GROMACS .gro file of N, CA and C in nm:
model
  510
    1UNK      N    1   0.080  -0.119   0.000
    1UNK     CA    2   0.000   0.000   0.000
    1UNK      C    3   0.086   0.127   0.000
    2UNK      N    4   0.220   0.178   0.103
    2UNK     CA    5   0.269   0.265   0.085
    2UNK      C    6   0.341   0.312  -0.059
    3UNK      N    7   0.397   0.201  -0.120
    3UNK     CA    8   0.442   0.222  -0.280
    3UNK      C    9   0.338   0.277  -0.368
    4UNK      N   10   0.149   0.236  -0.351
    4UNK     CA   11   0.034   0.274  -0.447
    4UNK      C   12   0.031   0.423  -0.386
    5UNK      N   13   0.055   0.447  -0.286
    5UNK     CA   14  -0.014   0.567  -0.252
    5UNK      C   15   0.120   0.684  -0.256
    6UNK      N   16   0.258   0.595  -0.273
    6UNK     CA   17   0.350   0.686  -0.304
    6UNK      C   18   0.357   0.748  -0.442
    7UNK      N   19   0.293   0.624  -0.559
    7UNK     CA   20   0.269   0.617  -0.717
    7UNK      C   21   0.240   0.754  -0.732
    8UNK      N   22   0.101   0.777  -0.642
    8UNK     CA   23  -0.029   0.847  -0.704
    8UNK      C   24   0.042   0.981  -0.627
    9UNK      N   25   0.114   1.030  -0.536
    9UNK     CA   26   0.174   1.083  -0.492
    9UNK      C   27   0.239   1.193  -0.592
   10UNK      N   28   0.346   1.052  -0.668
   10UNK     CA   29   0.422   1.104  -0.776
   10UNK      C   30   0.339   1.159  -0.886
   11UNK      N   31   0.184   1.117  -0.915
   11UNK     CA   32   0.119   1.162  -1.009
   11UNK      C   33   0.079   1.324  -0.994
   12UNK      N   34   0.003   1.322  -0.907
   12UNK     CA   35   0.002   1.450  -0.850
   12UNK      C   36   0.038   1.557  -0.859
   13UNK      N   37   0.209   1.518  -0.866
   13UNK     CA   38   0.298   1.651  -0.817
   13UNK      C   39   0.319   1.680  -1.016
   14UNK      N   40   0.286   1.563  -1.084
   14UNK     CA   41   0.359   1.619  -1.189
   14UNK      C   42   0.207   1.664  -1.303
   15UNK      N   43   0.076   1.646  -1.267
   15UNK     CA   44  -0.029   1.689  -1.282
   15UNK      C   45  -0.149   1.726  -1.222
   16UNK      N   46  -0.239   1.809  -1.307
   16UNK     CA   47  -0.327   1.854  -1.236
   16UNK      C   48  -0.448   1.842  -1.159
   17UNK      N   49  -0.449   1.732  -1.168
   17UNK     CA   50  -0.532   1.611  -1.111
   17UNK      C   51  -0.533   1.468  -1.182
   18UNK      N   52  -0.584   1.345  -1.096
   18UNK     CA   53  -0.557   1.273  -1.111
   18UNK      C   54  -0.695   1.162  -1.083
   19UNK      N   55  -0.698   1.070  -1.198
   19UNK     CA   56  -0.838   0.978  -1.161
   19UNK      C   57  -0.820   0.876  -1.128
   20UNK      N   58  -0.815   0.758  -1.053
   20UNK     CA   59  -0.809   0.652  -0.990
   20UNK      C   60  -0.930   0.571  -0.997
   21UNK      N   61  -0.895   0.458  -1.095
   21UNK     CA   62  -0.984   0.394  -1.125
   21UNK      C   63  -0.929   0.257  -1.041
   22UNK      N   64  -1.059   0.194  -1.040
   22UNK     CA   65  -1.019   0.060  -0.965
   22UNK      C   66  -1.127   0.007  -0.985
   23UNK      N   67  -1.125  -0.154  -1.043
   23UNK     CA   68  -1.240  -0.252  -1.072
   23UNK      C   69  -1.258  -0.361  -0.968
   24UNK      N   70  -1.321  -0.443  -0.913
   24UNK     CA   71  -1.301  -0.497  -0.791
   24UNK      C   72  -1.256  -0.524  -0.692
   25UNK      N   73  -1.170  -0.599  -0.654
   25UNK     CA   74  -1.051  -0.587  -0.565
   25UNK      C   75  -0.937  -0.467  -0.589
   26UNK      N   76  -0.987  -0.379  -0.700
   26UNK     CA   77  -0.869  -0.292  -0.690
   26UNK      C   78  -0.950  -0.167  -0.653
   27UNK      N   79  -1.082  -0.161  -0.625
   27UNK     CA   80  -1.148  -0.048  -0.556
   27UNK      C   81  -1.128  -0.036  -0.429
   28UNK      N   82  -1.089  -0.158  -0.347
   28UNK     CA   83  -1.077  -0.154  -0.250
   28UNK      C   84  -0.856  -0.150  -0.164
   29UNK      N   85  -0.814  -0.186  -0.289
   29UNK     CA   86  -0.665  -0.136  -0.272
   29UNK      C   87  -0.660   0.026  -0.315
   30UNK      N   88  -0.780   0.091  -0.406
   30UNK     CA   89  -0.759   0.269  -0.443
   30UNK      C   90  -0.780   0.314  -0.295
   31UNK      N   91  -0.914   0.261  -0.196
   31UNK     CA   92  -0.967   0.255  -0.121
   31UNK      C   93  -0.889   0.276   0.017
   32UNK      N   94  -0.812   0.174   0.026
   32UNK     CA   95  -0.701   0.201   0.134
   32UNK      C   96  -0.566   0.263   0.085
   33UNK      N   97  -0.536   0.292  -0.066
   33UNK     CA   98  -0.450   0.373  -0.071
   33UNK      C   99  -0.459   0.522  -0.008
   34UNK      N  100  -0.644   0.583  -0.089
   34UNK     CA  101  -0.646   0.707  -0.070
   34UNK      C  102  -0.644   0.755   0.097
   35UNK      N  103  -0.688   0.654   0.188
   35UNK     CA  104  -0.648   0.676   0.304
   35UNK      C  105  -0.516   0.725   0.383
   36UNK      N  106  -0.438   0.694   0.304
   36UNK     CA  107  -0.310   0.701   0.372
   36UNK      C  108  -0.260   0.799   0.276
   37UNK      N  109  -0.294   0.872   0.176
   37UNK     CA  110  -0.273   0.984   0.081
   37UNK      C  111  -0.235   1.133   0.210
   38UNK      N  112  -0.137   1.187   0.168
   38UNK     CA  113  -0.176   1.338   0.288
   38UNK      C  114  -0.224   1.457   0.178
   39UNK      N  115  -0.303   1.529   0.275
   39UNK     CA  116  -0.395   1.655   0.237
   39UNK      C  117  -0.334   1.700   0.053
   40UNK      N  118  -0.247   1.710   0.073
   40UNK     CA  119  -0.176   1.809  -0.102
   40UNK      C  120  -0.224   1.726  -0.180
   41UNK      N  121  -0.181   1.589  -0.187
   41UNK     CA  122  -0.225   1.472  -0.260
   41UNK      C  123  -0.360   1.446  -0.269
   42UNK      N  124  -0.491   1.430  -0.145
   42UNK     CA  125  -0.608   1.395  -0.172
   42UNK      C  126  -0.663   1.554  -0.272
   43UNK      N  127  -0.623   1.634  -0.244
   43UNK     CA  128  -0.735   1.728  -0.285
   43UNK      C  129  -0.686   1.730  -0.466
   44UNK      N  130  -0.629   1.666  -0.511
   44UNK     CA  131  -0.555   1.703  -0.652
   44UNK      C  132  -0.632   1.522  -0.687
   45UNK      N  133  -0.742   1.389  -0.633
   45UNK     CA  134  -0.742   1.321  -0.680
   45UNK      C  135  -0.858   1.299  -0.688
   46UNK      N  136  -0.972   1.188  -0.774
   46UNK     CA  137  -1.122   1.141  -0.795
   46UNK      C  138  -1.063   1.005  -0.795
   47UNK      N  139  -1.209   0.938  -0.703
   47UNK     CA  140  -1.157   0.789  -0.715
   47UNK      C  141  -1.316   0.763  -0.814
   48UNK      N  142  -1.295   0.653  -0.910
   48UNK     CA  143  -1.421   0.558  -0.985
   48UNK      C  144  -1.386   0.423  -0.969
   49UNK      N  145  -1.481   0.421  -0.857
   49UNK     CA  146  -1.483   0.264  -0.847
   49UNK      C  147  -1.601   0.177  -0.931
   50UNK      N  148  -1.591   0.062  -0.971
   50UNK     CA  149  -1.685  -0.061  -1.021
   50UNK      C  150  -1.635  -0.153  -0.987
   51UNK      N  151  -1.776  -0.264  -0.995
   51UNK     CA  152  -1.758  -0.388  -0.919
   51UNK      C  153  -1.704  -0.429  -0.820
   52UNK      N  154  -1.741  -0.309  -0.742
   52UNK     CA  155  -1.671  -0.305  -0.629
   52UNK      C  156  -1.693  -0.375  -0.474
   53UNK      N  157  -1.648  -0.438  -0.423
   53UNK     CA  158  -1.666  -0.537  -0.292
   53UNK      C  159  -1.651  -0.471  -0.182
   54UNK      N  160  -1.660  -0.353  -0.165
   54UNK     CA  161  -1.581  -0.254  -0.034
   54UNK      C  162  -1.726  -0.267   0.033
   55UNK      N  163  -1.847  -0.267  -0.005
   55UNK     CA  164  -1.928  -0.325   0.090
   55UNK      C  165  -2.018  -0.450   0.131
   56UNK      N  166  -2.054  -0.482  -0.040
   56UNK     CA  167  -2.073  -0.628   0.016
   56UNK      C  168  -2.015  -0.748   0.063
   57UNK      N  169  -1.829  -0.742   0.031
   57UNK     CA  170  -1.797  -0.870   0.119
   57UNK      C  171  -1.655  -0.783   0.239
   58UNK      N  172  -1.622  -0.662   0.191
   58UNK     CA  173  -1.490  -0.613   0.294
   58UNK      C  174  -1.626  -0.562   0.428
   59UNK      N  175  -1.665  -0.493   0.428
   59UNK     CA  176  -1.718  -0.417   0.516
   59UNK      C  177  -1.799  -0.594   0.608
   60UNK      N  178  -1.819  -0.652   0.506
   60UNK     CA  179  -1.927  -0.726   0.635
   60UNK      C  180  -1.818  -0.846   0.685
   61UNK      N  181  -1.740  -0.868   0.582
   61UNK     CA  182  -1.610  -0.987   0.621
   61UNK      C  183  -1.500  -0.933   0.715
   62UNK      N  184  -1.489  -0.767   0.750
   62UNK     CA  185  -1.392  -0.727   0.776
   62UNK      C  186  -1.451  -0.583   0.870
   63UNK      N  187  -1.551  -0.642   0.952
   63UNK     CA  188  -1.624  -0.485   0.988
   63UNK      C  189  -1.522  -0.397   1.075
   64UNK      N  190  -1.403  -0.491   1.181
   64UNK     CA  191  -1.308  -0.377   1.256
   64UNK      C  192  -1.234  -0.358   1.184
   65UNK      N  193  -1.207  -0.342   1.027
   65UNK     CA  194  -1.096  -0.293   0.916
   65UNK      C  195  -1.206  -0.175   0.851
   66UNK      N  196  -1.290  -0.285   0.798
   66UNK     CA  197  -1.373  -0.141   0.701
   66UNK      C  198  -1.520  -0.185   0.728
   67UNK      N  199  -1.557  -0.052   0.769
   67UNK     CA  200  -1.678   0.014   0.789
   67UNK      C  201  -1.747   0.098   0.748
   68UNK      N  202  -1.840   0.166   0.744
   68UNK     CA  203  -1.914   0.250   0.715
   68UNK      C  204  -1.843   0.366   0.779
   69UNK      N  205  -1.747   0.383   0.874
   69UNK     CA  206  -1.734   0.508   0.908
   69UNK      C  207  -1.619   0.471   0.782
   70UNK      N  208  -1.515   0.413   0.825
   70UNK     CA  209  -1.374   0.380   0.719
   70UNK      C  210  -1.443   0.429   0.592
   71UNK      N  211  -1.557   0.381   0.502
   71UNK     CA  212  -1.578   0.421   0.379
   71UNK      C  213  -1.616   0.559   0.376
   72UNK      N  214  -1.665   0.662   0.464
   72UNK     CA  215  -1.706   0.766   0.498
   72UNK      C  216  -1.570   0.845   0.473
   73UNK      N  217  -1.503   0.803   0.559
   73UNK     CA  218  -1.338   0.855   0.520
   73UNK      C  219  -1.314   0.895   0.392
   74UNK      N  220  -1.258   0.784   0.307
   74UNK     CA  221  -1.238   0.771   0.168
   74UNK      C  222  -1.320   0.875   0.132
   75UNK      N  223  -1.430   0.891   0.129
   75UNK     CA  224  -1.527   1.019  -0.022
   75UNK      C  225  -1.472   1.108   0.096
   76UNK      N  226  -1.465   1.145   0.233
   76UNK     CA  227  -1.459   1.293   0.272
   76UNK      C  228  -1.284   1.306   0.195
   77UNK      N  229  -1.187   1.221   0.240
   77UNK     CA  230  -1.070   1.261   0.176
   77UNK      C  231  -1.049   1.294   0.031
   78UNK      N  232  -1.125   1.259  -0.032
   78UNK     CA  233  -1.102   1.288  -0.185
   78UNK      C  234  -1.234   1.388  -0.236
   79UNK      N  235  -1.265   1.462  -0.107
   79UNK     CA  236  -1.370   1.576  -0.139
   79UNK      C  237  -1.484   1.522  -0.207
   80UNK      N  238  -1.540   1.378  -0.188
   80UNK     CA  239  -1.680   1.315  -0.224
   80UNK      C  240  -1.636   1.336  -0.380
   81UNK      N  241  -1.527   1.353  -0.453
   81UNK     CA  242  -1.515   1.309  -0.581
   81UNK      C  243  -1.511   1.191  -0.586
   82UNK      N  244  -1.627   1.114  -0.571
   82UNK     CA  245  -1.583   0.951  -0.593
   82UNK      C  246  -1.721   0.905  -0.645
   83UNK      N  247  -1.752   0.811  -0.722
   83UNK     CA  248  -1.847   0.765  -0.824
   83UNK      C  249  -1.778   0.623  -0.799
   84UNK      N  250  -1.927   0.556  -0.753
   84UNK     CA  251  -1.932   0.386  -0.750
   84UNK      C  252  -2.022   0.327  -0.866
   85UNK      N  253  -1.973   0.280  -0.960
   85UNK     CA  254  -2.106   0.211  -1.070
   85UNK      C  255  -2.113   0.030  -1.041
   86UNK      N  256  -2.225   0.020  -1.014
   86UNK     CA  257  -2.283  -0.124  -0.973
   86UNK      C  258  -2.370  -0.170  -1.084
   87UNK      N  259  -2.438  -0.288  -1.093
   87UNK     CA  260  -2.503  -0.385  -1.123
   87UNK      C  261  -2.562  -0.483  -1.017
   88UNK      N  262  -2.679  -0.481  -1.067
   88UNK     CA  263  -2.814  -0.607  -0.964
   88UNK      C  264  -2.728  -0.740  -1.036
   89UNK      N  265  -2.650  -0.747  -1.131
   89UNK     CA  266  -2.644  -0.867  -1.151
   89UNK      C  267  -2.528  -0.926  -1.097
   90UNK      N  268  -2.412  -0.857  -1.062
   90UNK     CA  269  -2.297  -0.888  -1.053
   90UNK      C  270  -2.261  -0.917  -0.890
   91UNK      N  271  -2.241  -1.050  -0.881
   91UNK     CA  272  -2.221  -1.140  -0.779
   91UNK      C  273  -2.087  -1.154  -0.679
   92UNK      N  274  -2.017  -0.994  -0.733
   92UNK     CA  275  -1.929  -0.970  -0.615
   92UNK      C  276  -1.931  -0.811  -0.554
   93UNK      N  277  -1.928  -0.760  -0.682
   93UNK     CA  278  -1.947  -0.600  -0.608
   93UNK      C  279  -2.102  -0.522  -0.593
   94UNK      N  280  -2.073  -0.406  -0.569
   94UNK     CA  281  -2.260  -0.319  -0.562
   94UNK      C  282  -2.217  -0.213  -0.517
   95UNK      N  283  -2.333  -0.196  -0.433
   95UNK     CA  284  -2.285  -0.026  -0.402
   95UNK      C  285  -2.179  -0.038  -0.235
   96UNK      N  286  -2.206   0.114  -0.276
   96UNK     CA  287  -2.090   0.085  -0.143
   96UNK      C  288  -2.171   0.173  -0.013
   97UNK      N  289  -2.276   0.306  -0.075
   97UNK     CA  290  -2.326   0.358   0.069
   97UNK      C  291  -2.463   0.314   0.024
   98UNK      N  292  -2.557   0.344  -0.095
   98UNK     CA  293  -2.688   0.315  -0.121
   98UNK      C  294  -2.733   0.238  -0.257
   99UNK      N  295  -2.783   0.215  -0.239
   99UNK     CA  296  -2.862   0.043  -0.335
   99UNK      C  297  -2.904   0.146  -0.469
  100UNK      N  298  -2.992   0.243  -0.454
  100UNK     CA  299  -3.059   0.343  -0.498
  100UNK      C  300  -3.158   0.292  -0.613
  101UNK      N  301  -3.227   0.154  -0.578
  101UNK     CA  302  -3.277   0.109  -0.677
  101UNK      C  303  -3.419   0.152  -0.636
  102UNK      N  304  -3.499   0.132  -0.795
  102UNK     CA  305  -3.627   0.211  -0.783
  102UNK      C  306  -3.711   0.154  -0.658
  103UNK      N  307  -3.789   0.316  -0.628
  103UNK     CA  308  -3.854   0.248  -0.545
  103UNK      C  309  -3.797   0.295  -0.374
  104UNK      N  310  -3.691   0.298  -0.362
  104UNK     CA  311  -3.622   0.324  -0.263
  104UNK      C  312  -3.629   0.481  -0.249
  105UNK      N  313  -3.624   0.501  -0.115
  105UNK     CA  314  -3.622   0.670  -0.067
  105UNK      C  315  -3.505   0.746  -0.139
  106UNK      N  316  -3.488   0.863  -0.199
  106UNK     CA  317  -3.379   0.918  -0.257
  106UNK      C  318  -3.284   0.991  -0.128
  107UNK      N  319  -3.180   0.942  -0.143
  107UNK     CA  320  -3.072   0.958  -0.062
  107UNK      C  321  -3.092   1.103   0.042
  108UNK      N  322  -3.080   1.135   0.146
  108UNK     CA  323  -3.060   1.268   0.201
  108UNK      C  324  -2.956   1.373   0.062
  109UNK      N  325  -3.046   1.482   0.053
  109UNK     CA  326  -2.992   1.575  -0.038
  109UNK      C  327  -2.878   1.640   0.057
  110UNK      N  328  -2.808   1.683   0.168
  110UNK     CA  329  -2.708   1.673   0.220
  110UNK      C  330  -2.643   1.595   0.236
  111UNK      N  331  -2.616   1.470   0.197
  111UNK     CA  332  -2.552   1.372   0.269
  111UNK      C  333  -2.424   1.325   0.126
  112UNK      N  334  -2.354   1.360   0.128
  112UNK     CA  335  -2.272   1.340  -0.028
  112UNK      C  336  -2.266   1.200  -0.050
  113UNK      N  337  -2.254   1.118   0.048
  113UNK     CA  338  -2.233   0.979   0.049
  113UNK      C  339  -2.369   0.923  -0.006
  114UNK      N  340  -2.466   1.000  -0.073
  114UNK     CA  341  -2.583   0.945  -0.111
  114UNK      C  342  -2.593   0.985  -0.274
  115UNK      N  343  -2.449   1.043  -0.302
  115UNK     CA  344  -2.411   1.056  -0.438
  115UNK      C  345  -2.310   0.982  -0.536
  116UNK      N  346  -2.276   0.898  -0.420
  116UNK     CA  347  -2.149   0.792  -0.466
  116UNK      C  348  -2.217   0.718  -0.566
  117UNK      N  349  -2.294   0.652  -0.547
  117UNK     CA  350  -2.328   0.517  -0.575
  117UNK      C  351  -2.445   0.536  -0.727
  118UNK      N  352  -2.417   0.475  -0.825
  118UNK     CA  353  -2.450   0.473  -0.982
  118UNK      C  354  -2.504   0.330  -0.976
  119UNK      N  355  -2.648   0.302  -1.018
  119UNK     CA  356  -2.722   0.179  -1.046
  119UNK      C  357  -2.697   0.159  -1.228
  120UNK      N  358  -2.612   0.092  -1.239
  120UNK     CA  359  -2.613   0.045  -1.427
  120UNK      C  360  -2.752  -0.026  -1.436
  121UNK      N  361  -2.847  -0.020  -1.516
  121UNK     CA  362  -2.907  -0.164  -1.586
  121UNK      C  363  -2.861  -0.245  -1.677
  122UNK      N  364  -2.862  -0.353  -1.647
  122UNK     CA  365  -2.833  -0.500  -1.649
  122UNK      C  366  -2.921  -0.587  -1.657
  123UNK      N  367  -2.974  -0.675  -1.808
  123UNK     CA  368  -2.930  -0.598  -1.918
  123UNK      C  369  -2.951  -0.484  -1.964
  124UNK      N  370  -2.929  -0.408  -2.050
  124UNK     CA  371  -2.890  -0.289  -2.101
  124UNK      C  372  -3.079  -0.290  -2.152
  125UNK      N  373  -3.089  -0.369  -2.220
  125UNK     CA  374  -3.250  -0.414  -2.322
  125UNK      C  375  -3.314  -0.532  -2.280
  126UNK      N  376  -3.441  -0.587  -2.249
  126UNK     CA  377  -3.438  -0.693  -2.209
  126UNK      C  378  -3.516  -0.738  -2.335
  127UNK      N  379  -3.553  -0.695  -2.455
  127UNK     CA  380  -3.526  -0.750  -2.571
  127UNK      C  381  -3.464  -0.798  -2.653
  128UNK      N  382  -3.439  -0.874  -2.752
  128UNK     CA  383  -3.333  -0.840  -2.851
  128UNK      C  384  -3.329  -0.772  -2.915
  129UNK      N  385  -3.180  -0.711  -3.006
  129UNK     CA  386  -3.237  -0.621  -3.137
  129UNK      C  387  -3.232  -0.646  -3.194
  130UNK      N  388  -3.269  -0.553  -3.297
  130UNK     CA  389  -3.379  -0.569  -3.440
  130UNK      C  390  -3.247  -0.664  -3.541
  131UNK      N  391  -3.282  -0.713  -3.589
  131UNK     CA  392  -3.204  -0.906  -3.641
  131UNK      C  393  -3.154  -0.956  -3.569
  132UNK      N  394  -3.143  -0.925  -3.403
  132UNK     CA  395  -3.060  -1.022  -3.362
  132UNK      C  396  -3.196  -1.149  -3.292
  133UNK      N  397  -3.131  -1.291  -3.237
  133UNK     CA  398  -3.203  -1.354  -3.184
  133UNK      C  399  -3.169  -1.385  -3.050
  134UNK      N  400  -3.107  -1.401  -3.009
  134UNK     CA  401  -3.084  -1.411  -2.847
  134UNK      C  402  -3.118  -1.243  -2.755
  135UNK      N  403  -3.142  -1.271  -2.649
  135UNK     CA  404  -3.185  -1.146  -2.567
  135UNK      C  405  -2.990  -1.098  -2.559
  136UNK      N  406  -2.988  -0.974  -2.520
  136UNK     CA  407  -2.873  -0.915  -2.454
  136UNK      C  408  -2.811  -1.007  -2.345
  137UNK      N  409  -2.683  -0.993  -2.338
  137UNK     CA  410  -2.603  -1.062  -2.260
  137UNK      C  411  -2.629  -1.000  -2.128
  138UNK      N  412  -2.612  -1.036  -2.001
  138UNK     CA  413  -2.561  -0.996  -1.891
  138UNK      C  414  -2.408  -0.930  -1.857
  139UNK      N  415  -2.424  -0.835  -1.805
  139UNK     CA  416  -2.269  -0.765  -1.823
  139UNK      C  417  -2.206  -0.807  -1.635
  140UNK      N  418  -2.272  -0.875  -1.517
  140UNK     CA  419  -2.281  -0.888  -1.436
  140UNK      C  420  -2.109  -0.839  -1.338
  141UNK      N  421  -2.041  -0.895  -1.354
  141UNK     CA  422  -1.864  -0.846  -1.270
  141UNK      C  423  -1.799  -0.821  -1.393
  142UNK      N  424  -1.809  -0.795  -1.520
  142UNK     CA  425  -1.767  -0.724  -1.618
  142UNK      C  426  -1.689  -0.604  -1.616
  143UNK      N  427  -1.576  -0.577  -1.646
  143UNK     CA  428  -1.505  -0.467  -1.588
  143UNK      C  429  -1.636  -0.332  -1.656
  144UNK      N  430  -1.640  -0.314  -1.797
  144UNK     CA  431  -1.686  -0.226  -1.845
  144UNK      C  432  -1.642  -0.101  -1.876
  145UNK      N  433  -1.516  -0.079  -1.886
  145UNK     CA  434  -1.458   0.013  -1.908
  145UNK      C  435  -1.489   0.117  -2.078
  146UNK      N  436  -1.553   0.016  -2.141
  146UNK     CA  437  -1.575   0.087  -2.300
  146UNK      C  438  -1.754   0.131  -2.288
  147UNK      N  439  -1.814   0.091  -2.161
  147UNK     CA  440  -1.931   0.138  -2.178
  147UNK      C  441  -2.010   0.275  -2.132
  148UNK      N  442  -2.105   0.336  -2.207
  148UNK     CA  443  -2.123   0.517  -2.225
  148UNK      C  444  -2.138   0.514  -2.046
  149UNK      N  445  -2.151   0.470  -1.994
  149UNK     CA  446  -2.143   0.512  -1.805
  149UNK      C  447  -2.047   0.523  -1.775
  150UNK      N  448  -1.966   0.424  -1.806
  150UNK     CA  449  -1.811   0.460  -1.741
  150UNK      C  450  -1.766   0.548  -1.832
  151UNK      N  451  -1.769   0.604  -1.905
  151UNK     CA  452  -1.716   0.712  -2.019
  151UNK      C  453  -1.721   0.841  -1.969
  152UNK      N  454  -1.899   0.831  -1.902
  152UNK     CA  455  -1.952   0.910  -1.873
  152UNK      C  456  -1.903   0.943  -1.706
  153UNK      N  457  -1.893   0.900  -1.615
  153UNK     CA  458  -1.843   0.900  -1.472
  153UNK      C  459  -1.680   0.971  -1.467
  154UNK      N  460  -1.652   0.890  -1.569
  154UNK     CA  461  -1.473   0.968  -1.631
  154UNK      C  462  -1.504   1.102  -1.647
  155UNK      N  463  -1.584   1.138  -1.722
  155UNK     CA  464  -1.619   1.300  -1.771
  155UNK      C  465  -1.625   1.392  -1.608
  156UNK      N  466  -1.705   1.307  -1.577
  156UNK     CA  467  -1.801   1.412  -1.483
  156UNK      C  468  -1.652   1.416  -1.370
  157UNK      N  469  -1.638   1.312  -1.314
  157UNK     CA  470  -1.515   1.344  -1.222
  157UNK      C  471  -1.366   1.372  -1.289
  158UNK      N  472  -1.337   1.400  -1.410
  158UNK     CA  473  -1.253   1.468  -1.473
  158UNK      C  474  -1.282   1.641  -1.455
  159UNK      N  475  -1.425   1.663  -1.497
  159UNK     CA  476  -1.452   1.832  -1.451
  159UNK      C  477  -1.475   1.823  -1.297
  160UNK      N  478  -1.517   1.755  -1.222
  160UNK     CA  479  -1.467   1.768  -1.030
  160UNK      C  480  -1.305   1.825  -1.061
  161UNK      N  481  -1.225   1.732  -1.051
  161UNK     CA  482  -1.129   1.744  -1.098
  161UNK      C  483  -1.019   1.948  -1.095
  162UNK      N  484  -1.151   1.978  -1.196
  162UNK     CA  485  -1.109   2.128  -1.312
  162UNK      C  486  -1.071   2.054  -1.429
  163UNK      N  487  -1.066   1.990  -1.469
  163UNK     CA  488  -1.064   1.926  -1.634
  163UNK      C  489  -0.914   1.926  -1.686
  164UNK      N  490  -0.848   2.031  -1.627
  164UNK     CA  491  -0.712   2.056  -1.719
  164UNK      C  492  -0.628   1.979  -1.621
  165UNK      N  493  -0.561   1.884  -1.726
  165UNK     CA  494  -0.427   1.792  -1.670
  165UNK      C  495  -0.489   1.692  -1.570
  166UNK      N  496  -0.583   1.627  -1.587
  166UNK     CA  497  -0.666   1.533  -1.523
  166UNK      C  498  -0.595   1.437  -1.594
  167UNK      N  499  -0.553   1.315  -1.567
  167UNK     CA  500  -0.498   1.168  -1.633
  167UNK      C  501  -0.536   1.044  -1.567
  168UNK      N  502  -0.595   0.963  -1.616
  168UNK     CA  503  -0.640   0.810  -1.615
  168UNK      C  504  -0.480   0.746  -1.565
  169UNK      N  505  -0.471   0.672  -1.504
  169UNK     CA  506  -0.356   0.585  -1.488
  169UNK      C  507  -0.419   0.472  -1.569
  170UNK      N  508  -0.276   0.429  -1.639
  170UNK     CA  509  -0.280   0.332  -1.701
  170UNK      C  510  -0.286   0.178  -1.666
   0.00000   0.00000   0.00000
C-alpha cells in the first residue's frame, strides 16, 4: 500500500489532477491507498470505483478494518469526488453507501455519500435487437470500461477534478 499511494503521490505533483480507477478488488486497494494519501495529494485526486466489494464482502467480512465510518473517510478525503457504478447482476461488487434502486427513498440531499453510488441496468434491453435472436447478454462483474457510463463517470469526475491535466492511470 505505501508504494500505491507513493505512485499516485508522484502523479500528482507532476499533474493537475488525477483519476483513480479501480475494478473490484482494486477499488478496495484505491480505497485504502487514498487513506493514507496526505492533504496536497487527496485534494488534486477522484476515485471511480466498479464492481466493487468494499461493501458487500470487505465491510461485512472485515467490519473492525472497514466500515461505514472507514468508507465515509475515503469520499470525505477525496472531497466526495468519488463515483461507484454497480449492477443487480454482478455477484461480487454493488454499491458501497446506497442500493438506490427504484422504489427506494432518494438519498438525504445533504448527505454526499448518497451521491457515490450509480445503479447500471443489467441488461442494457431486455429485448433483442432488431435481427438479432438471443436477448442481450448480462454484463454482471464485467469490468466495463468501453461502456457510455463509465465514459460518462470519467467526464463528470474529470470536470470535479477542473478538467485541465486530469490523467487516467494506465
Amino acid at each position: 500500500m505505501p508504494e500505491l499511494a507513493d505512485r499516485i503521490g508522484h502523479l500528482t505533483e507532476r499533474h493537475a489532477g488525477v483519476l483513480l480507477c479501480g475494478h473490484s478488488h482494486g477499488s478496495a486497494l484505491l480505497a485504502l491507498a487514498v487513506l493514507r494519501l496526505p492533504p496536497h495529494t487527496r485534494r488534486r485526486v477522484a476515485l471511480l470505483t466498479y464492481g466493487s466489494p468494499l461493501d458487500r464482502l470487505y465491510a461485512r467480512l472485515f467490519p473492525a478494518h472497514l466500515d461505514s465510518t472507514v468508507l465515509r473517510q475515503v469520499g470525505e478525503r477525496v472531497g466526495w469526488r468519488w463515483i461507484n457504478l454497480w449492477r443487480d447482476t454482478d455477484p461480487v461488487g454493488g454499491w458501497v453507501f446506497a442500493a438506490h434502486r427504484p422504489g427506494d427513498p432518494a438519498p438525504e440531499a445533504t448527505d454526499p455519500a448518497g451521491r457515490v453510488d450509480r445503479r447500471l441496468r443489467d441488461p442494457e434491453h431486455l429485448l433483442p435487437a432488431p435481427g438479432e435472436r438471443r436477448a442481450p447478454p448480462l454484463r454482471g462483474h464485467h469490468p466495463g470500461e468501453s461502456d457510455p457510463e463509465f465514459r460518462a463517470a470519467v467526464r463528470e469526475l474529470v470536470g470535479r477534478l477542473g478538467g485541465a491535466g486530469a490523467v487516467e492511470p494506465q
